Coordinates of C-alpha atoms in Angstrom, one line a residue:
Chain T
X4 CA 192.5 168.5 194.6
X5 CA 194.5 167.1 197.8
X6 CA 191.8 165.5 199.4
X7 CA 188.7 163.9 198.8
X8 CA 185.7 162.8 201.1
X9 CA 183.5 160.0 199.8
X10 CA 180.6 157.6 200.6
X11 CA 181.2 154.3 199.9
X12 CA 178.0 152.2 199.4
X13 CA 176.9 148.9 200.8
X14 CA 175.8 146.1 198.1
X15 CA 173.9 143.4 197.9
X16 CA 175.8 140.4 195.7
X17 CA 174.5 137.3 195.0
X18 CA 170.9 138.5 194.1
X19 CA 168.7 135.3 193.8
X20 CA 169.4 133.4 190.4
X21 CA 172.5 135.5 189.9
X22 CA 174.5 133.7 192.3
X23 CA 178.4 134.4 191.9
X24 CA 177.4 136.8 189.2
X25 CA 174.8 139.6 189.9
X26 CA 174.9 142.2 192.4
X27 CA 173.2 145.7 193.1
X28 CA 174.5 149.1 194.5
X29 CA 172.6 150.6 197.8
X30 CA 172.0 154.5 197.9
X31 CA 171.9 155.4 201.5
X32 CA 173.7 152.6 203.8
X33 CA 177.3 152.9 203.5
X34 CA 180.8 154.4 204.9
X35 CA 182.2 157.6 204.6
X36 CA 186.0 158.0 203.7
X37 CA 188.6 160.8 203.7
X38 CA 191.7 160.2 201.4
X39 CA 194.1 163.0 201.6
X40 CA 197.2 163.6 199.7
X41 CA 200.6 163.1 201.7
X42 CA 204.1 164.1 201.1
X43 CA 205.4 160.7 202.4
X44 CA 205.0 157.6 199.5
X45 CA 203.1 155.0 199.9
X46 CA 199.4 154.8 201.7
X47 CA 198.6 154.6 205.7
X48 CA 195.3 154.3 207.0
X49 CA 195.4 156.8 209.8
X50 CA 191.8 156.2 211.6
X51 CA 189.1 153.9 211.6
X52 CA 185.7 155.3 213.1
X53 CA 182.9 152.5 214.1
X54 CA 184.6 149.2 214.0
X55 CA 187.5 147.6 215.5
X56 CA 189.7 147.1 212.3
X57 CA 193.6 146.6 211.4
X58 CA 195.3 150.1 210.9
X59 CA 198.4 148.1 209.2
X60 CA 198.0 149.2 205.2
X61 CA 198.8 145.3 204.6
X62 CA 196.2 143.9 206.9
X63 CA 193.6 146.5 206.1
X64 CA 191.4 145.9 203.0
X65 CA 191.6 149.8 201.5
X66 CA 195.3 149.5 202.2
X67 CA 195.8 146.4 200.4
X68 CA 193.7 147.2 197.5
X69 CA 195.5 150.9 197.0
X70 CA 198.9 149.3 197.5
X71 CA 198.2 146.7 194.4
X72 CA 196.9 149.9 192.3
X73 CA 199.9 151.9 193.1
X74 CA 202.3 149.0 192.0
X75 CA 200.9 149.9 188.3
X76 CA 201.6 153.5 188.5
X77 CA 204.1 156.2 189.2
X78 CA 203.5 158.7 192.1
X79 CA 206.2 161.1 194.1
X80 CA 203.6 161.2 196.9
X81 CA 201.3 159.1 199.0
X82 CA 198.2 158.8 200.7
X83 CA 196.2 159.0 203.8
X84 CA 192.9 157.2 204.7
X85 CA 190.3 157.5 207.4
X86 CA 187.3 155.8 207.8
X87 CA 184.2 155.9 208.8
X88 CA 182.6 152.8 209.1
X89 CA 178.7 152.3 209.5
X90 CA 178.4 149.0 207.8
X91 CA 179.0 146.2 210.1
X92 CA 181.3 143.5 209.0
X93 CA 180.1 140.0 208.6
X94 CA 176.6 141.6 207.8
X95 CA 176.6 140.4 203.9
X96 CA 176.0 143.8 202.3
X97 CA 179.6 143.9 201.5
X98 CA 181.3 146.4 204.1
X99 CA 184.8 145.1 203.0
X100 CA 183.8 146.0 199.4
X101 CA 182.7 149.4 200.4
X102 CA 186.1 150.1 201.9
X103 CA 188.3 148.3 198.9
X104 CA 186.0 150.4 196.2
X105 CA 185.8 153.7 198.0
X106 CA 189.8 153.5 198.6
X107 CA 190.9 153.0 195.2
X108 CA 188.2 155.4 193.8
X109 CA 189.5 158.0 195.7
X110 CA 193.1 157.7 195.3
X111 CA 192.3 157.0 191.7
X112 CA 190.4 160.6 191.6
X113 CA 193.7 162.3 193.5
X114 CA 195.9 160.9 190.9
X115 CA 193.9 162.3 188.0
X116 CA 191.8 159.4 187.3
X117 CA 194.4 157.0 184.9
X118 CA 192.3 154.2 185.8
X119 CA 188.8 153.1 184.6
X120 CA 186.2 152.0 187.0
X121 CA 186.6 148.5 185.6
X122 CA 190.5 148.6 185.9
X123 CA 189.4 149.9 189.4
X124 CA 187.5 146.8 190.1
X125 CA 190.7 144.8 189.5
X126 CA 192.3 146.6 192.3
X127 CA 189.6 146.2 194.8
X128 CA 189.4 142.6 194.5
X129 CA 192.9 142.3 196.2
X130 CA 190.9 143.9 199.0
X131 CA 188.3 141.3 198.9
X132 CA 191.1 138.7 198.6
X133 CA 192.1 139.5 202.1
X134 CA 188.8 139.6 203.5
X135 CA 187.9 136.4 202.4
X136 CA 190.5 134.7 200.6
X137 CA 189.2 134.6 197.6
X138 CA 189.5 137.9 195.1
X139 CA 185.8 138.0 194.0
X140 CA 184.2 140.9 192.4
X141 CA 180.3 140.3 193.4
X142 CA 180.6 143.3 195.9
X143 CA 183.2 145.7 194.6
X144 CA 181.8 145.9 191.3
X145 CA 178.4 147.1 192.4
X146 CA 180.2 149.8 194.7
X147 CA 182.2 150.6 191.7
X148 CA 179.8 151.0 188.9
X149 CA 176.8 151.7 191.0
X150 CA 173.3 149.6 189.7
X151 CA 172.9 146.5 188.8
X152 CA 176.2 144.4 187.7
X153 CA 177.3 141.5 186.2
X154 CA 180.3 139.5 186.7
X155 CA 180.4 138.0 183.3
X156 CA 183.3 136.1 184.0
X157 CA 186.9 136.5 185.6
X158 CA 189.3 135.0 182.8
X159 CA 189.7 137.5 181.7
X160 CA 187.7 139.7 184.6
X161 CA 184.9 141.1 182.6
X162 CA 182.0 143.2 184.3
X163 CA 178.8 144.9 182.7
X164 CA 177.0 147.5 184.2
X165 CA 173.2 146.6 183.6
X166 CA 170.0 148.5 183.1
X167 CA 168.6 149.5 186.6
X168 CA 164.6 150.0 186.2
X169 CA 164.1 153.3 187.8
X170 CA 161.2 151.9 190.6
X171 CA 163.1 149.6 192.3
X172 CA 163.7 150.1 195.6
X173 CA 165.8 147.2 197.8
X174 CA 164.9 146.4 201.6
X175 CA 167.8 144.5 203.4
X176 CA 167.2 143.3 207.2
X177 CA 170.2 142.2 209.0
X178 CA 169.8 140.1 211.7
X179 CA 172.2 140.1 214.7
X180 CA 173.4 136.6 214.2
X181 CA 176.7 135.1 213.1
X182 CA 177.0 133.3 210.0
X183 CA 180.7 132.1 209.6
X184 CA 181.6 132.7 206.3
X185 CA 183.4 128.6 206.4
X186 CA 180.0 127.3 207.5
X187 CA 178.2 129.7 204.5
X188 CA 180.9 128.0 202.1
X189 CA 181.0 124.4 203.2
X190 CA 177.3 123.8 202.7
X191 CA 177.5 124.5 199.1
X192 CA 177.7 121.3 197.1
X193 CA 180.3 121.4 194.2
X194 CA 178.2 119.6 191.7
X195 CA 175.1 120.0 190.8
X196 CA 171.8 118.4 188.9
X197 CA 172.2 120.0 185.1
X198 CA 168.4 120.3 185.6
X199 CA 168.7 122.8 188.3
X200 CA 171.5 124.7 186.8
X201 CA 169.2 125.2 183.3
X202 CA 166.1 126.3 185.5
X203 CA 168.6 129.0 187.3
X204 CA 169.9 130.3 184.1
X205 CA 166.5 130.3 182.6
X206 CA 165.4 132.8 185.4
X207 CA 168.9 134.6 185.4
X208 CA 168.5 135.5 181.5
X209 CA 164.4 136.4 182.5
X210 CA 166.0 138.6 185.1
X211 CA 168.4 140.3 182.9
X212 CA 165.9 140.7 180.4
X213 CA 163.5 142.3 182.7
X214 CA 165.9 144.7 183.8
X215 CA 166.6 146.0 180.2
X216 CA 162.4 146.2 179.5
X217 CA 161.7 147.4 183.4
X218 CA 159.2 144.7 183.3
X219 CA 158.7 144.6 187.8
X220 CA 156.5 141.4 187.6
X221 CA 159.0 139.1 185.3
X222 CA 161.7 140.8 187.7
X223 CA 159.6 138.9 190.6
X224 CA 159.0 135.7 188.6
X225 CA 162.4 135.3 188.1
X226 CA 163.5 136.2 191.5
X227 CA 164.0 132.2 192.6
X228 CA 167.2 130.6 193.3
X229 CA 167.1 126.9 192.6
X230 CA 170.7 126.4 194.1
X231 CA 172.5 127.9 196.8
X232 CA 169.6 129.4 198.4
X233 CA 168.0 125.6 199.2
X234 CA 171.8 125.0 200.8
X235 CA 172.5 128.1 202.8
X236 CA 169.2 129.0 204.2
X237 CA 169.0 126.4 207.0
X238 CA 172.1 128.8 208.4
X239 CA 169.6 132.0 208.6
X240 CA 166.7 131.5 211.1
X241 CA 163.7 132.9 210.0
X242 CA 164.6 133.0 206.5
X243 CA 161.7 131.9 204.9
X244 CA 159.4 133.2 207.0
X245 CA 161.1 136.9 206.3
X246 CA 161.4 136.4 202.7
X247 CA 157.5 135.0 202.6
X248 CA 156.5 137.9 204.8
X249 CA 158.5 140.5 202.2
X250 CA 156.3 138.8 199.4
X251 CA 152.5 139.0 201.1
X252 CA 153.8 142.7 202.0
X253 CA 154.1 143.3 198.2
X254 CA 157.7 143.0 197.3
X255 CA 158.8 141.0 194.1
X256 CA 161.0 138.6 195.6
X257 CA 164.0 138.3 197.7
X258 CA 166.8 136.1 198.7
X259 CA 170.1 136.0 201.0
X260 CA 172.4 138.9 200.7
X261 CA 175.7 137.9 200.0
X262 CA 176.3 135.3 202.0
X263 CA 174.4 136.1 204.5
X264 CA 172.8 136.3 207.3
X265 CA 171.4 139.7 205.9
X266 CA 167.9 139.0 203.6
X267 CA 167.0 141.0 200.9
X268 CA 163.8 141.8 198.9
X269 CA 163.3 144.0 195.6
X270 CA 160.0 145.9 195.4
X271 CA 158.3 148.1 192.9
X272 CA 158.4 151.5 194.3
X273 CA 159.7 153.0 198.2
X274 CA 156.2 152.4 199.7
X275 CA 156.1 148.9 199.0
X276 CA 159.7 148.7 200.1
X277 CA 159.1 150.2 203.5
X278 CA 156.0 147.8 203.9
X279 CA 158.0 144.7 203.3
X280 CA 160.3 146.2 205.5
X281 CA 157.5 146.5 208.0
X282 CA 156.9 142.7 207.7
X283 CA 160.1 141.6 207.3
X284 CA 161.2 143.3 210.8
X285 CA 158.0 141.8 212.7
X286 CA 159.2 138.1 212.0
X287 CA 162.3 138.9 214.0
X288 CA 160.7 140.9 217.0
X289 CA 158.5 137.9 217.4
X290 CA 161.7 135.7 217.1
X291 CA 163.4 138.2 219.9
X292 CA 166.4 138.3 217.2
X293 CA 167.8 142.2 216.9
X294 CA 168.1 143.5 213.6
X295 CA 169.0 146.5 211.2
X296 CA 167.0 147.6 208.6
X297 CA 167.3 149.3 205.3
X298 CA 165.0 150.8 202.5
X299 CA 166.9 152.1 199.7
X300 CA 166.6 153.2 196.2
X301 CA 169.2 151.5 193.7
X302 CA 172.2 154.0 193.4
X303 CA 173.2 153.8 189.9
X304 CA 176.5 155.9 190.5
X305 CA 178.4 153.7 193.2
X306 CA 180.9 155.3 195.2
X307 CA 180.2 159.0 195.5
X308 CA 182.2 162.3 196.1
X309 CA 180.6 164.0 198.9
Chain W
X6 CA 139.3 133.6 155.5
X7 CA 139.1 129.6 154.3
X8 CA 143.0 129.1 153.4
X9 CA 146.2 130.4 154.4
X10 CA 149.3 129.6 152.9
X11 CA 152.3 129.9 155.8
X12 CA 156.2 130.3 155.7
X13 CA 157.1 128.2 158.4
X14 CA 160.9 129.0 159.4
X15 CA 163.7 126.8 160.5
X16 CA 165.3 127.9 164.0
X17 CA 168.7 127.5 166.0
X18 CA 168.1 126.1 169.4
X19 CA 170.7 125.7 172.4
X20 CA 172.4 128.8 171.4
X21 CA 175.8 128.1 172.8
X22 CA 175.5 129.2 176.9
X23 CA 171.6 129.1 176.4
X24 CA 171.5 125.6 176.1
X25 CA 167.6 124.4 176.6
X26 CA 166.4 128.2 176.8
X27 CA 167.8 130.4 173.9
X28 CA 166.4 130.0 170.5
X29 CA 166.3 132.3 167.4
X30 CA 164.8 132.0 164.2
X31 CA 165.8 132.0 160.6
X32 CA 164.4 134.3 157.8
X33 CA 165.0 132.4 154.4
X34 CA 165.0 128.5 155.4
X35 CA 161.7 127.1 156.4
X36 CA 158.8 125.0 154.8
X37 CA 156.0 126.0 153.2
X38 CA 152.3 125.0 154.2
X39 CA 148.8 125.3 153.2
X40 CA 146.2 125.2 155.7
X41 CA 142.6 124.8 154.6
X42 CA 139.0 125.0 156.6
X43 CA 136.9 122.1 155.9
X44 CA 133.1 121.0 156.7
X45 CA 134.2 117.6 158.3
X46 CA 135.5 118.3 161.7
X47 CA 139.0 117.1 163.0
X48 CA 142.3 117.8 161.3
X49 CA 143.9 116.0 158.3
X50 CA 146.9 116.1 156.8
X51 CA 146.3 115.8 153.2
X52 CA 150.1 115.9 151.6
X53 CA 153.4 115.8 152.2
X54 CA 155.9 117.3 149.6
X55 CA 159.6 116.9 149.9
X56 CA 159.9 114.2 152.6
X57 CA 158.6 110.9 154.0
X58 CA 156.6 111.8 156.5
X59 CA 153.5 109.6 158.0
X60 CA 150.2 111.4 156.9
X61 CA 147.8 109.9 159.9
X62 CA 147.2 112.6 162.1
X63 CA 147.9 111.1 165.5
X64 CA 151.6 110.5 163.7
X65 CA 152.2 113.7 162.4
X66 CA 153.7 116.4 164.5
X67 CA 151.3 119.0 162.8
X68 CA 148.5 116.9 163.7
X69 CA 149.2 116.2 167.2
X70 CA 149.7 119.9 167.7
X71 CA 146.4 121.3 166.3
X72 CA 144.4 118.1 167.9
X73 CA 145.7 119.3 171.1
X74 CA 144.8 122.9 170.4
X75 CA 141.1 122.1 169.3
X76 CA 140.7 120.0 172.2
X77 CA 140.6 123.7 174.1
X78 CA 138.3 125.3 171.4
X79 CA 134.6 124.7 170.0
X80 CA 134.6 124.9 166.2
X81 CA 131.7 123.4 163.8
X82 CA 134.4 122.7 160.8
X83 CA 137.3 121.2 160.6
X84 CA 141.3 121.6 159.0
X85 CA 143.2 120.1 156.3
X86 CA 146.8 120.8 155.9
X87 CA 149.4 120.3 153.0
X88 CA 153.0 120.7 154.2
X89 CA 156.4 121.5 151.7
X90 CA 159.1 120.2 153.8
X91 CA 162.2 122.1 153.1
X92 CA 164.1 121.6 156.0
X93 CA 165.5 118.1 156.4
X94 CA 164.1 116.2 159.6
X95 CA 167.1 115.2 161.8
X96 CA 169.2 118.3 160.6
X97 CA 169.2 120.2 164.0
X98 CA 167.5 123.3 162.8
X99 CA 163.9 122.6 163.9
X100 CA 162.4 120.9 161.2
X101 CA 159.5 119.3 163.6
X102 CA 159.2 122.6 165.1
X103 CA 158.5 124.2 161.9
X104 CA 155.6 121.5 161.2
X105 CA 154.0 122.0 164.7
X106 CA 154.2 126.1 165.1
X107 CA 153.1 126.5 161.2
X108 CA 150.1 124.1 162.0
X109 CA 149.1 125.6 165.2
X110 CA 149.7 129.0 163.6
X111 CA 147.7 128.6 160.9
X112 CA 144.8 127.2 162.4
X113 CA 144.3 129.5 165.0
X114 CA 144.3 132.4 162.1
X115 CA 141.5 130.5 160.4
X116 CA 139.8 130.5 164.0
X117 CA 139.9 134.2 164.5
X118 CA 143.2 133.9 166.5
X119 CA 141.4 132.8 170.2
X120 CA 144.9 131.9 171.5
X121 CA 147.7 134.0 171.9
X122 CA 151.0 133.4 170.6
X123 CA 152.5 132.4 173.9
X124 CA 149.4 130.1 174.3
X125 CA 150.3 128.2 170.8
X126 CA 153.7 127.4 172.0
X127 CA 152.0 125.2 174.8
X128 CA 150.4 123.1 171.6
X129 CA 153.2 123.0 169.4
X130 CA 155.0 121.5 172.0
X131 CA 152.7 118.4 171.6
X132 CA 154.3 117.9 168.5
X133 CA 157.7 118.2 169.5
X134 CA 156.7 115.5 172.0
X135 CA 155.8 113.2 169.7
X136 CA 159.1 113.7 167.2
X137 CA 161.7 113.5 170.1
X138 CA 159.6 112.1 173.5
X139 CA 160.1 115.4 175.2
X140 CA 157.6 118.1 174.8
X141 CA 160.2 121.3 174.9
X142 CA 159.9 124.7 173.5
X143 CA 163.5 125.4 172.2
X144 CA 162.4 125.7 168.4
X145 CA 158.7 126.1 168.4
X146 CA 159.3 129.4 170.9
X147 CA 161.6 131.1 168.3
X148 CA 159.2 129.4 165.4
X149 CA 156.2 131.2 166.8
X150 CA 157.3 134.4 168.1
X151 CA 160.4 135.1 166.1
X152 CA 163.5 136.7 167.0
X153 CA 165.6 135.3 170.2
X154 CA 163.4 133.7 172.3
X155 CA 164.0 132.5 175.7
X156 CA 162.3 129.8 177.5
X157 CA 162.5 131.3 180.9
X158 CA 160.9 127.8 182.5
X159 CA 158.5 124.8 182.0
X160 CA 156.8 125.3 185.5
X161 CA 154.9 127.2 184.6
X162 CA 155.6 127.7 180.8
X163 CA 157.0 130.8 180.2
X164 CA 158.3 132.3 177.2
X165 CA 160.0 135.5 176.8
X166 CA 161.0 137.5 173.4
X167 CA 164.3 139.4 173.9
X168 CA 165.7 142.2 171.7
X169 CA 167.2 141.5 168.5
X170 CA 170.1 143.6 167.2
X171 CA 169.6 144.8 163.7
X172 CA 172.6 143.8 162.3
X173 CA 172.9 139.8 163.3
X174 CA 173.1 137.4 160.9
X175 CA 173.1 133.4 161.2
X176 CA 175.3 130.9 159.1
X177 CA 173.9 127.5 159.2
X178 CA 175.6 124.5 157.8
X179 CA 174.2 121.0 157.7
X180 CA 176.8 118.4 157.1
X181 CA 175.1 115.0 156.0
X182 CA 176.0 112.7 158.6
X183 CA 173.5 111.4 161.1
X184 CA 173.6 112.3 164.9
X185 CA 171.0 109.8 166.6
X186 CA 169.0 111.9 169.0
X187 CA 169.6 109.1 171.4
X188 CA 173.3 109.3 171.3
X189 CA 173.0 113.2 171.4
X190 CA 171.2 112.8 174.6
X191 CA 173.2 109.9 176.2
X192 CA 176.6 111.8 176.3
X193 CA 175.1 114.4 178.7
X194 CA 176.1 114.2 182.1
X195 CA 173.1 114.9 184.3
X196 CA 175.2 116.4 187.1
X197 CA 178.1 119.4 186.4
X198 CA 180.2 121.2 188.5
X199 CA 178.7 124.5 189.7
X200 CA 182.0 126.2 188.8
X201 CA 181.2 125.3 185.2
X202 CA 177.4 126.2 186.0
X203 CA 178.5 129.8 187.4
X204 CA 180.7 130.6 183.9
X205 CA 177.4 129.6 181.7
X206 CA 175.1 131.4 183.4
X207 CA 177.5 134.2 183.6
X208 CA 178.2 134.4 179.8
X209 CA 174.5 134.0 179.4
X210 CA 173.3 136.7 181.7
X211 CA 176.1 138.8 179.2
X212 CA 174.3 137.9 176.4
X213 CA 171.1 138.9 176.9
X214 CA 172.4 142.1 178.2
X215 CA 174.4 142.1 174.8
X216 CA 171.3 141.3 172.6
X217 CA 169.4 144.5 174.3
X218 CA 172.5 147.0 173.9
X219 CA 173.4 145.6 170.5
X220 CA 177.1 145.0 171.8
X221 CA 178.1 142.8 168.8
X222 CA 181.8 142.3 170.3
X223 CA 179.9 141.4 173.6
X224 CA 177.7 139.2 172.4
X225 CA 181.1 137.2 170.6
X226 CA 182.8 137.2 174.1
X227 CA 179.8 135.4 175.5
X228 CA 179.1 132.9 172.8
X229 CA 180.8 130.0 175.1
X230 CA 179.4 126.9 175.9
X231 CA 181.1 125.3 178.9
X232 CA 178.8 122.5 179.5
X233 CA 177.4 121.0 176.5
X234 CA 179.5 121.5 173.7
X235 CA 182.3 119.6 175.0
X236 CA 180.1 116.6 175.5
X237 CA 178.3 116.7 172.3
X238 CA 181.0 118.0 169.8
X239 CA 182.6 115.0 169.5
X240 CA 179.7 113.2 167.8
X241 CA 180.0 115.8 165.1
X242 CA 183.3 115.3 162.9
X243 CA 185.3 118.8 162.3
X244 CA 183.2 120.7 164.6
X245 CA 186.2 122.5 166.2
X246 CA 187.8 123.3 162.7
X247 CA 184.4 124.7 161.6
X248 CA 183.7 127.0 164.1
X249 CA 187.1 128.5 164.2
X250 CA 187.3 128.8 160.5
X251 CA 183.8 130.8 160.9
X252 CA 185.4 133.0 163.8
X253 CA 188.5 133.4 161.6
X254 CA 186.4 134.5 159.0
X255 CA 184.9 137.1 161.0
X256 CA 182.2 135.5 162.9
X257 CA 181.4 136.7 166.6
X258 CA 181.4 133.2 167.5
X259 CA 179.1 129.7 167.3
X260 CA 178.0 126.4 168.7
X261 CA 176.1 123.4 168.1
X262 CA 172.4 124.0 166.5
X263 CA 169.8 122.3 168.4
X264 CA 171.4 118.6 169.5
X265 CA 173.5 118.6 165.9
X266 CA 175.0 118.1 163.6
X267 CA 174.3 121.6 162.3
X268 CA 176.9 124.0 163.2
X269 CA 176.0 127.7 163.7
X270 CA 177.6 131.1 163.3
X271 CA 176.3 134.2 164.4
X272 CA 178.0 137.3 162.5
X273 CA 177.8 141.2 162.4
X274 CA 176.3 141.9 158.6
X275 CA 175.3 139.5 155.9
X276 CA 179.0 140.0 154.3
X277 CA 180.7 138.4 157.1
X278 CA 178.0 135.9 157.5
X279 CA 178.7 134.8 153.9
X280 CA 182.3 134.7 154.5
X281 CA 182.1 132.3 157.3
X282 CA 179.8 130.3 155.2
X283 CA 182.6 129.9 152.8
X284 CA 185.0 129.3 155.2
X285 CA 182.9 126.6 156.7
X286 CA 181.9 124.9 153.6
X287 CA 185.5 124.8 153.0
X288 CA 185.9 122.2 155.8
X289 CA 183.5 120.1 155.0
X290 CA 184.6 120.1 151.5
X291 CA 188.2 119.3 152.7
X292 CA 186.7 116.5 154.5
X293 CA 184.4 115.2 151.4
X294 CA 181.2 115.2 153.7
X295 CA 178.1 117.0 151.6
X296 CA 176.6 119.5 153.5
X297 CA 173.9 122.4 152.7
X298 CA 174.5 125.6 153.9
X299 CA 172.2 128.9 154.7
X300 CA 173.1 132.3 155.8
X301 CA 169.7 134.6 157.1
X302 CA 169.0 137.4 159.1
X303 CA 167.0 137.4 162.1
X304 CA 163.2 136.5 161.4
X305 CA 161.5 138.6 164.0
X306 CA 158.1 137.8 163.1
X307 CA 158.0 134.5 163.3
X308 CA 155.8 132.1 161.0
X309 CA 154.5 134.2 158.2
X310 CA 151.3 134.4 156.1
X311 CA 152.4 134.5 152.2

């Protein structure tokens, strides 16, 4: 195999009570990527369609992730990568993660899969470090493993793929407003009341249990973020109205996708997820804010070979 | 049915990363209780064997729990209760919870089971309120439902029975030292770093996943308490040595049982749990501290009819 074409999925991180640990992988929203073996060693980004992003390997998240990987293996050939970006950077659905995850997945395939998916997470995190200054796994873990993923911890890094209930659909709305990552971070207080932390981990533990038992109503009752949503939601105009509209339309619950501005809802069944989409869109129509909207089942595979 | 004899199990609350939410039920450690219908209405505690505890209904945890229950149902008869206490009060394995849970379970049976187990938790919490000043469900939930239980939250009260891996055994050592509940509470800081909270809920989410997938090694890797164990363990002489001895003997992990002074370890298989018991006991022998020790499989039933 000298060339591979990939679907690099968008992802939702910081799923409500699972701030910094729980993410999921979308199925029909993502980038495309071509990875090709070359005689010349190293890795080059040869083309990016759809967004203005740096082609220099060291300045591109896909390039940096692959460089980290190639440091740990011997090859006598190299790689070139073409990316068709469909996920908008800054949308809060893992645009940089899709590129980092796709690139290491593709190169690993062409190398004959010397690395496990869990090992690839570590390399893809180098791309996230370039994009955001912090080597987090929130989006690259679900992009690589698929389904619902838990970043159990970083010391050592351990990522766990949880059970995905078959009928869960995600709705994500991306209002065309800018939330600066610096702002999304600076509003987060670094100490929190123990009481609220206990409520949060009770909800998260309930949510994980509900994923395994496929208890959709319980999933809904656990989708509450006591800690971060109250701090970040003021940065997203109309957040509460959009979330409430989704729930009123039948969604189980929702929250901020990543660090925003996208807002997600989870529903049982495609029909309800589409009703939620309509209701969420209605709010931004009233506000006169442009938006993209996605309805997707959970992608339990992660990055896919096309 | 006019009379019922019960086994009222001991329980472990605050399972490591599951502070205030995660508990489990022991199988061969507990009290016995006799509940009998009487012509006279109301509830009377007629005998307590094994401990000096108040017989007055309003001052006894079992009495108070049953009174709360009788307020919500009509009967033209009453109940008397005899308790044989085998769990020492103040040991940290749910002595008061065993009595509260057993009493409401027994009366409910004699009433023809008008209440669900989840409803009984609410009544048994009234006993806990009398015992400790706070109506918590940490011990009464596993005592009533059996297995591993999650107190998802209190507003509204929701208790979830999780999956119990078949081969898990608990070892609990109770050093004969007094840790005052007031001290165990006063050492807990009411604000915590967000970073530590995230580590904690990553571990708890991992633990819940590991219970469902019966991944014993992962259970061990998740049994870390970032928050409360560092605050409370100085109150328990030899805590770290005892915990380390258990792990060195093959236990998956452990922590403080309830608010102490008991220390628990979880193991895969009875043999390992007994090895852990021996190693834990050795530490207190060296210290010249008296102790009780229990090795038990997980009781997935909760209170049992004898």
